[in-house]
One Martini backbone bead per residue (centre of mass of N, CA, C, O) as a GRO file, in nm:
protein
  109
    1UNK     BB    1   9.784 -18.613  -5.786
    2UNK     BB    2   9.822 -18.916  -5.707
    3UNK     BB    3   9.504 -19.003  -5.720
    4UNK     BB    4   9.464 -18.965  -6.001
    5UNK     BB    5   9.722 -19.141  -6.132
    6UNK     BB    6   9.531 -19.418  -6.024
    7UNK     BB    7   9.254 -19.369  -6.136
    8UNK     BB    8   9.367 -19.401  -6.418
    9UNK     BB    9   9.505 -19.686  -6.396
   10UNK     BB   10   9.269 -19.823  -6.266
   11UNK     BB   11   9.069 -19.787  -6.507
   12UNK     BB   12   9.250 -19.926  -6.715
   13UNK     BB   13   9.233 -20.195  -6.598
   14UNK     BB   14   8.963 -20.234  -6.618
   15UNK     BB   15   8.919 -20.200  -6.914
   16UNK     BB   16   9.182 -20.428  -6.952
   17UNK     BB   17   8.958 -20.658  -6.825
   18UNK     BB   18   8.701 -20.626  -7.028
   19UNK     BB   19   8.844 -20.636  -7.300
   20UNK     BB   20   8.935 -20.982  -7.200
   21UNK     BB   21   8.714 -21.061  -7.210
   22UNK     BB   22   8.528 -21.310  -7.400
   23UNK     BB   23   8.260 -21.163  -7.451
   24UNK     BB   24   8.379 -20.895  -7.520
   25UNK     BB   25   8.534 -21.015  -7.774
   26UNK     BB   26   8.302 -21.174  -7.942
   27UNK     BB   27   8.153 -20.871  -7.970
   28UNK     BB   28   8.387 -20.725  -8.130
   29UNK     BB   29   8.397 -20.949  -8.369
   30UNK     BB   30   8.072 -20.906  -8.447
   31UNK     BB   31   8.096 -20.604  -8.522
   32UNK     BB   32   8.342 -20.650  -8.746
   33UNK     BB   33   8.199 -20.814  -8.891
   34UNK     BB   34   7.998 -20.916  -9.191
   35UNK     BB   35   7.732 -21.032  -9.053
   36UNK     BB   36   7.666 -20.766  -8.905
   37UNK     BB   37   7.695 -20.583  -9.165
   38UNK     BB   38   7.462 -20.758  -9.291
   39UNK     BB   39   7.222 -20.699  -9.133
   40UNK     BB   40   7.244 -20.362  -9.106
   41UNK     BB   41   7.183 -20.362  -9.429
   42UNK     BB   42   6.880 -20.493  -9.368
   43UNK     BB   43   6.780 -20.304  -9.115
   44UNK     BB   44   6.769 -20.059  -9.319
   45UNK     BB   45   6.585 -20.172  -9.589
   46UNK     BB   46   6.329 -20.240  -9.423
   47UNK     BB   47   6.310 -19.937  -9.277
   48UNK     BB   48   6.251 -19.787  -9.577
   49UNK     BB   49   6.033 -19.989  -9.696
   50UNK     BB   50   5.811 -19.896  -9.452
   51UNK     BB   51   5.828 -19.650  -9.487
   52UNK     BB   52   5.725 -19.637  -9.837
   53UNK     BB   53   5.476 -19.752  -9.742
   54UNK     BB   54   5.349 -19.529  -9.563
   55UNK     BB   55   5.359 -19.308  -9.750
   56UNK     BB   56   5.202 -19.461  -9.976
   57UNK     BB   57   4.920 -19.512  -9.818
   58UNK     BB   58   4.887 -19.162  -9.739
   59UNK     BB   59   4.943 -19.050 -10.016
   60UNK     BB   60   4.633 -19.175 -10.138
   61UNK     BB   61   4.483 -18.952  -9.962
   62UNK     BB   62   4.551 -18.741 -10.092
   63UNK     BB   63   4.467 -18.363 -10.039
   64UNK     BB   64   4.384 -18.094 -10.044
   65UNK     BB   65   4.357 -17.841  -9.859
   66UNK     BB   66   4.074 -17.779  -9.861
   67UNK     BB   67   4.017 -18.087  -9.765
   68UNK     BB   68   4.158 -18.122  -9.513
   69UNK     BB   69   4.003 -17.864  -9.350
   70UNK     BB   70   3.708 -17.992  -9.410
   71UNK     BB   71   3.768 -18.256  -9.273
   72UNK     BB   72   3.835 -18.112  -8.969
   73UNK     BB   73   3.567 -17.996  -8.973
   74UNK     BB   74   3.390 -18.243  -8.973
   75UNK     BB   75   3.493 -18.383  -8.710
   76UNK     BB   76   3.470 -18.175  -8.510
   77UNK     BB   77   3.150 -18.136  -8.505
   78UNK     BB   78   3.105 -18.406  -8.472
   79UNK     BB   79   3.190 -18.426  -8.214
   80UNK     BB   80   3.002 -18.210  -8.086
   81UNK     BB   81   2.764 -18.372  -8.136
   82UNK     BB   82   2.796 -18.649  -8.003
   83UNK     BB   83   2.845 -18.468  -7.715
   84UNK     BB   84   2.532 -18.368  -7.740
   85UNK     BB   85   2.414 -18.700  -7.769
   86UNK     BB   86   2.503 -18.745  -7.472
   87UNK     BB   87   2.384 -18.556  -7.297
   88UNK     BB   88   2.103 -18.604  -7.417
   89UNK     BB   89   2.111 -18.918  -7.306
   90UNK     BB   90   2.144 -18.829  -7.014
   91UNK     BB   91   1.907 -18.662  -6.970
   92UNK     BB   92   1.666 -18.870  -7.054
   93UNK     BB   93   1.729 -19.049  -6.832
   94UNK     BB   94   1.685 -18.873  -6.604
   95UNK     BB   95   1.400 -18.839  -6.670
   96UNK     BB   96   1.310 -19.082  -6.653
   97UNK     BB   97   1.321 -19.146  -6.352
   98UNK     BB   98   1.164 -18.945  -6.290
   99UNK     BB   99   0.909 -19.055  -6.446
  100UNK     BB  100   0.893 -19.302  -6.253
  101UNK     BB  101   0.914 -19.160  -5.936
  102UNK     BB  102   0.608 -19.006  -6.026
  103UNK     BB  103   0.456 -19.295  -6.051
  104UNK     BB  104   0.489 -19.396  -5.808
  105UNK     BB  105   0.362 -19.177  -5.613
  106UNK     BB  106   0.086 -19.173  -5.788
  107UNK     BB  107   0.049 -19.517  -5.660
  108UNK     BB  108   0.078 -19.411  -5.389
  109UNK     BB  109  -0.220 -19.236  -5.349
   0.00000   0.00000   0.00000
């Protein structure tokens, strides 16, 4: 058991010679000073405000269920249209190749 508390002193020593170091004082200084409670109460008053920004412009979307319902049914549709118009526009594609590729052979004939 003397292993322990040889490890619990070491340990000890280490943590007391951390906390005495001067970076490691003057950071704890400024953790309780006033300088940096008053910048915390800054950066909370912030990101409170950022939030009720954010709150207010989505709120101002407000929509009742039935209406955000039919908004996701027509966004889905939409997309599906696209990749249909896609697919579309991709087969349309390999069409006209095939048509360029068969007047060639037939202007070689």
């Amino acid at each position: 058991m003397a292993g322990g508390r040889d490890f619990k002193r070491g340990s000890a020593e280490i943590l007391a010679d951390l906390l005495s170091e001067e970076k490691v004082r003057r950071v704890r200084e400024y953790v309780r000073s006033e300088e940096f409670r008053a910048e915390r109460e800054r950066l909370k008053r912030e990101a409170v405000d950022r939030l009720k920004e954010l709150r207010e412009r989505y709120a101002s979307r407000s929509r009742s269920p039935e209406d955000a319902a039919r908004e996701r049914e027509l966004n889905l549709r939409l997309a599906e249209i696209e990749s249909e118009a896609a697919e579309l526009r991709l087969r349309l594609s390999e069409l006209l190749e095939e048509e360029e590729r068969l007047r060639r052979e037939l202007s070689g004939l």
